[in-house]
């Protein structure tokens, strides 16, 4: 599907995107936030079960940004509920706020997720010259089966999976970034990457 | 696919409960719906065709522009949460009392041009509930804090009371100890006066009586009478001398003047010497005395002290044994802790005398309760001897005790340190 060079290009794009989101997040909180992309993987339809096994916690908070246009799919920021709570703590402080207040947590996590996803998707579309239309992001929480959208399974799609690490001084939150593409989109993505490569490296 | 923006859309947005407004890429407001007039208090006529930051200054800030600007290039929707951006819609210095959740989406006007559609949801009610809960929680936490402080204070006071009580108990113990010492001192004084008043006066009365008779009526007595009187006087003088010796040593011990100078002492030798010294008394009562202490049992004690102990124990045994009875001085075999066996020796003085009642055994070595018993041959005693024995044995680091049965005899034990060199 992708050769190693193309994977490297995707890695770089994600890296730049995540870096941009870190810049934004740093202006939003007092603590210094560090985001890393240690790993980018392409997961094929047949590997979905292995992919889902990677998520071992009971509960997850998932922020989804659906997109269409040159590519069709969903971007998702996936965090275990524990890590999501830590991340929210970093933004509003620990004192006086009960993390069980879903409404508050959803609002803040939606925004944090939005910053990260926007930076990555914005970078992806800018660098690869993709025209994407977005639908308003949504927030979900529940068991790990909410991670893969049912629609994706039906359409035998692939996942571009980036494991992202947040480090916020005393708070340590960890999250995962994943982009689900429909198979058709993959071909467009490969094409766009090839154009980007030809333009910049050959 | 470009979104169609026309009057129909505006008309629809006007009737939605959420606030909606649209700005172009110069941040100029081109649409403001009716709900927003209620939400922000800003009328459509006043804000249309003006820059958004002219009314809401925060939108002119770099941190917001940086996030909103990509919208004008068709970028993904931007979310501003109510909690993190409470003052986004503040006007001038007046802070917003409302919580607005804002979502900004890109509206494609032409292939290259995009406007930004703001959706503003009033979350004030939810947040006022959240804030109320937070306040309640804080109040509860403060209350818990206050209770904990009171609890800690109470624990502190409790500890102080306990400490004061411990000090008081300690003082009571000291007072009790001092009281005991005073009782002993008083008993010592009483004992001293009692000895002076009776035990010393009586023999002198006897001596004075007999000596006066001899001086005044010597010629009227037969030589047999005179011998008998001189024998009584001799007996009395010997007893009184013993008493004086004990009294002297005892008073020295009481005033702390007696010095403990440990030396090597052969116990067999001490026993033999004291038997010799008391030979007359033994012969007079026809008592059979046996010394079973083996030779070369060497202890490390003050010579005078151990000598006084042996003298008093043997003399007491003679005093309370009937004529024809027997006394045995025994080196006791020890059982148990071998280390102790190597450090101490136990000697007992056994007699077949009158014995001591259980009641009196308890009083034997206590000055405040001391008892005096007349010997089987009317020998007088002061009870001082055994107290001296106890005092001296304890100075050596040893111990004295007694086993006895009325009518069968007594066994006085002393445990004293062996010479380990």
PDB file of C-alpha atoms in Angstrom, chain A residues 45-177:
ATOM      1  CA  UNK A  45      -8.436  -3.920   7.538  1.00  0.00           C
ATOM      2  CA  UNK A  46      -7.272  -7.457   8.417  1.00  0.00           C
ATOM      3  CA  UNK A  47      -5.223  -6.084  11.318  1.00  0.00           C
ATOM      4  CA  UNK A  48      -8.101  -4.245  13.010  1.00  0.00           C
ATOM      5  CA  UNK A  49      -8.337  -6.797  15.819  1.00  0.00           C
ATOM      6  CA  UNK A  50      -4.649  -6.442  16.661  1.00  0.00           C
ATOM      7  CA  UNK A  51      -5.058  -2.702  16.517  1.00  0.00           C
ATOM      8  CA  UNK A  52      -7.976  -2.707  18.951  1.00  0.00           C
ATOM      9  CA  UNK A  53      -6.062  -5.056  21.304  1.00  0.00           C
ATOM     10  CA  UNK A  54      -3.468  -2.326  21.641  1.00  0.00           C
ATOM     11  CA  UNK A  55      -6.013  -0.355  23.720  1.00  0.00           C
ATOM     12  CA  UNK A  56      -6.003  -2.065  27.105  1.00  0.00           C
ATOM     13  CA  UNK A  57      -7.919   0.376  29.298  1.00  0.00           C
ATOM     14  CA  UNK A  58     -11.594   0.027  30.191  1.00  0.00           C
ATOM     15  CA  UNK A  59     -12.751   3.467  29.195  1.00  0.00           C
ATOM     16  CA  UNK A  60     -11.758   5.895  26.497  1.00  0.00           C
ATOM     17  CA  UNK A  61     -12.488   9.459  25.504  1.00  0.00           C
ATOM     18  CA  UNK A  62     -12.509   9.887  21.722  1.00  0.00           C
ATOM     19  CA  UNK A  63     -12.686  13.154  19.738  1.00  0.00           C
ATOM     20  CA  UNK A  64     -13.617  12.599  16.112  1.00  0.00           C
ATOM     21  CA  UNK A  65     -13.275  14.956  13.164  1.00  0.00           C
ATOM     22  CA  UNK A  66     -14.911  13.550  10.047  1.00  0.00           C
ATOM     23  CA  UNK A  67     -13.637  14.839   6.726  1.00  0.00           C
ATOM     24  CA  UNK A  68     -14.283  14.381   3.036  1.00  0.00           C
ATOM     25  CA  UNK A  69     -13.161  15.895  -0.241  1.00  0.00           C
ATOM     26  CA  UNK A  70      -9.896  14.597  -1.727  1.00  0.00           C
ATOM     27  CA  UNK A  71      -9.798  12.061   1.078  1.00  0.00           C
ATOM     28  CA  UNK A  72     -12.646  10.503   3.036  1.00  0.00           C
ATOM     29  CA  UNK A  73     -12.399   9.413   6.607  1.00  0.00           C
ATOM     30  CA  UNK A  74     -12.141  10.352  10.264  1.00  0.00           C
ATOM     31  CA  UNK A  75      -9.397  11.787  12.395  1.00  0.00           C
ATOM     32  CA  UNK A  76      -9.500  10.658  15.992  1.00  0.00           C
ATOM     33  CA  UNK A  77      -7.747  11.567  19.189  1.00  0.00           C
ATOM     34  CA  UNK A  78      -8.021   8.573  21.502  1.00  0.00           C
ATOM     35  CA  UNK A  79      -7.208   8.820  25.180  1.00  0.00           C
ATOM     36  CA  UNK A  80      -7.927   6.550  28.116  1.00  0.00           C
ATOM     37  CA  UNK A  81     -10.301   8.231  30.567  1.00  0.00           C
ATOM     38  CA  UNK A  82      -7.525   8.426  33.169  1.00  0.00           C
ATOM     39  CA  UNK A  83      -5.172  10.236  30.824  1.00  0.00           C
ATOM     40  CA  UNK A  84      -7.991  12.465  29.576  1.00  0.00           C
ATOM     41  CA  UNK A  85      -8.670  13.494  33.191  1.00  0.00           C
ATOM     42  CA  UNK A  86      -4.973  14.281  33.673  1.00  0.00           C
ATOM     43  CA  UNK A  87      -4.955  16.391  30.540  1.00  0.00           C
ATOM     44  CA  UNK A  88      -8.021  18.318  31.672  1.00  0.00           C
ATOM     45  CA  UNK A  89      -6.342  18.856  35.081  1.00  0.00           C
ATOM     46  CA  UNK A  90      -3.432  20.458  33.299  1.00  0.00           C
ATOM     47  CA  UNK A  91      -5.749  22.979  31.671  1.00  0.00           C
ATOM     48  CA  UNK A  92      -8.009  23.935  34.540  1.00  0.00           C
ATOM     49  CA  UNK A  93      -5.980  23.029  37.611  1.00  0.00           C
ATOM     50  CA  UNK A  94      -6.644  20.270  40.023  1.00  0.00           C
ATOM     51  CA  UNK A  95      -8.337  22.182  42.791  1.00  0.00           C
ATOM     52  CA  UNK A  96     -12.031  22.298  43.287  1.00  0.00           C
ATOM     53  CA  UNK A  97     -13.114  20.527  40.133  1.00  0.00           C
ATOM     54  CA  UNK A  98     -14.634  17.139  40.226  1.00  0.00           C
ATOM     55  CA  UNK A  99     -13.577  15.279  37.119  1.00  0.00           C
ATOM     56  CA  UNK A 100     -16.830  13.367  37.043  1.00  0.00           C
ATOM     57  CA  UNK A 101     -18.513  16.487  35.706  1.00  0.00           C
ATOM     58  CA  UNK A 102     -18.869  15.215  32.189  1.00  0.00           C
ATOM     59  CA  UNK A 103     -20.059  18.443  30.651  1.00  0.00           C
ATOM     60  CA  UNK A 104     -16.952  20.322  31.733  1.00  0.00           C
ATOM     61  CA  UNK A 105     -14.660  17.513  30.708  1.00  0.00           C
ATOM     62  CA  UNK A 106     -16.309  17.116  27.299  1.00  0.00           C
ATOM     63  CA  UNK A 107     -16.002  20.858  26.573  1.00  0.00           C
ATOM     64  CA  UNK A 108     -12.335  21.033  27.438  1.00  0.00           C
ATOM     65  CA  UNK A 109     -11.328  17.728  25.849  1.00  0.00           C
ATOM     66  CA  UNK A 110     -13.209  18.681  22.687  1.00  0.00           C
ATOM     67  CA  UNK A 111     -11.135  21.830  22.419  1.00  0.00           C
ATOM     68  CA  UNK A 112      -7.805  20.125  23.189  1.00  0.00           C
ATOM     69  CA  UNK A 113      -8.622  17.367  20.700  1.00  0.00           C
ATOM     70  CA  UNK A 114      -9.644  19.995  18.192  1.00  0.00           C
ATOM     71  CA  UNK A 115      -6.305  21.806  18.524  1.00  0.00           C
ATOM     72  CA  UNK A 116      -4.293  18.630  17.975  1.00  0.00           C
ATOM     73  CA  UNK A 117      -6.429  17.217  15.172  1.00  0.00           C
ATOM     74  CA  UNK A 118      -6.641  20.580  13.379  1.00  0.00           C
ATOM     75  CA  UNK A 119      -2.901  21.063  13.487  1.00  0.00           C
ATOM     76  CA  UNK A 120      -2.224  17.611  12.086  1.00  0.00           C
ATOM     77  CA  UNK A 121      -4.981  17.703   9.468  1.00  0.00           C
ATOM     78  CA  UNK A 122      -4.183  21.297   8.538  1.00  0.00           C
ATOM     79  CA  UNK A 123      -0.555  20.366   7.998  1.00  0.00           C
ATOM     80  CA  UNK A 124      -1.517  17.260   6.052  1.00  0.00           C
ATOM     81  CA  UNK A 125      -3.822  19.177   3.710  1.00  0.00           C
ATOM     82  CA  UNK A 126      -1.400  22.097   3.279  1.00  0.00           C
ATOM     83  CA  UNK A 127       1.698  20.043   2.633  1.00  0.00           C
ATOM     84  CA  UNK A 128       0.073  17.484   0.396  1.00  0.00           C
ATOM     85  CA  UNK A 129      -2.175  20.091  -1.200  1.00  0.00           C
ATOM     86  CA  UNK A 130      -5.363  18.253  -0.250  1.00  0.00           C
ATOM     87  CA  UNK A 131      -8.792  19.858  -0.428  1.00  0.00           C
ATOM     88  CA  UNK A 132     -10.722  18.656   2.566  1.00  0.00           C
ATOM     89  CA  UNK A 133     -14.131  19.574   3.916  1.00  0.00           C
ATOM     90  CA  UNK A 134     -14.729  19.038   7.568  1.00  0.00           C
ATOM     91  CA  UNK A 135     -17.759  18.261   9.662  1.00  0.00           C
ATOM     92  CA  UNK A 136     -18.061  19.619  13.209  1.00  0.00           C
ATOM     93  CA  UNK A 137     -16.049  17.458  15.659  1.00  0.00           C
ATOM     94  CA  UNK A 138     -17.760  15.142  18.084  1.00  0.00           C
ATOM     95  CA  UNK A 139     -16.881  13.745  21.468  1.00  0.00           C
ATOM     96  CA  UNK A 140     -17.595  10.221  22.628  1.00  0.00           C
ATOM     97  CA  UNK A 141     -16.679   8.247  25.696  1.00  0.00           C
ATOM     98  CA  UNK A 142     -17.051   4.565  26.419  1.00  0.00           C
ATOM     99  CA  UNK A 143     -15.432   1.153  26.019  1.00  0.00           C
ATOM    100  CA  UNK A 144     -12.712   0.630  23.417  1.00  0.00           C
ATOM    101  CA  UNK A 145     -15.177  -0.506  20.708  1.00  0.00           C
ATOM    102  CA  UNK A 146     -16.043   3.176  20.120  1.00  0.00           C
ATOM    103  CA  UNK A 147     -12.561   3.688  18.678  1.00  0.00           C
ATOM    104  CA  UNK A 148     -13.106   2.207  15.203  1.00  0.00           C
ATOM    105  CA  UNK A 149     -16.141   3.706  13.431  1.00  0.00           C
ATOM    106  CA  UNK A 150     -18.552   1.014  12.309  1.00  0.00           C
ATOM    107  CA  UNK A 151     -18.722   2.610   8.866  1.00  0.00           C
ATOM    108  CA  UNK A 152     -15.000   2.026   8.412  1.00  0.00           C
ATOM    109  CA  UNK A 153     -15.281  -1.690   9.163  1.00  0.00           C
ATOM    110  CA  UNK A 154     -18.064  -2.045   6.598  1.00  0.00           C
ATOM    111  CA  UNK A 155     -15.988  -0.272   3.960  1.00  0.00           C
ATOM    112  CA  UNK A 156     -12.826  -2.243   4.648  1.00  0.00           C
ATOM    113  CA  UNK A 157     -10.724   0.822   5.238  1.00  0.00           C
ATOM    114  CA  UNK A 158      -7.219   1.364   6.566  1.00  0.00           C
ATOM    115  CA  UNK A 159      -5.943   3.317   9.530  1.00  0.00           C
ATOM    116  CA  UNK A 160      -3.036   5.687   9.657  1.00  0.00           C
ATOM    117  CA  UNK A 161      -2.082   5.359  13.303  1.00  0.00           C
ATOM    118  CA  UNK A 162       0.211   7.702  15.179  1.00  0.00           C
ATOM    119  CA  UNK A 163       1.033   7.084  18.833  1.00  0.00           C
ATOM    120  CA  UNK A 164       1.346  10.486  20.455  1.00  0.00           C
ATOM    121  CA  UNK A 165       2.834  11.247  23.840  1.00  0.00           C
ATOM    122  CA  UNK A 166       1.853  14.359  25.789  1.00  0.00           C
ATOM    123  CA  UNK A 167       4.129  15.489  28.541  1.00  0.00           C
ATOM    124  CA  UNK A 168       2.937  18.375  30.636  1.00  0.00           C
ATOM    125  CA  UNK A 169       5.382  19.008  33.489  1.00  0.00           C
ATOM    126  CA  UNK A 170       3.797  17.529  36.622  1.00  0.00           C
ATOM    127  CA  UNK A 171       0.834  16.042  34.739  1.00  0.00           C
ATOM    128  CA  UNK A 172       1.625  13.210  32.423  1.00  0.00           C
ATOM    129  CA  UNK A 173      -1.024  12.466  29.873  1.00  0.00           C
ATOM    130  CA  UNK A 174      -0.721  10.137  26.958  1.00  0.00           C
ATOM    131  CA  UNK A 175      -2.864  10.034  23.859  1.00  0.00           C
ATOM    132  CA  UNK A 176      -3.093   8.399  20.456  1.00  0.00           C
ATOM    133  CA  UNK A 177      -3.820   9.999  17.149  1.00  0.00           C
TER     134      UNK A 177
END
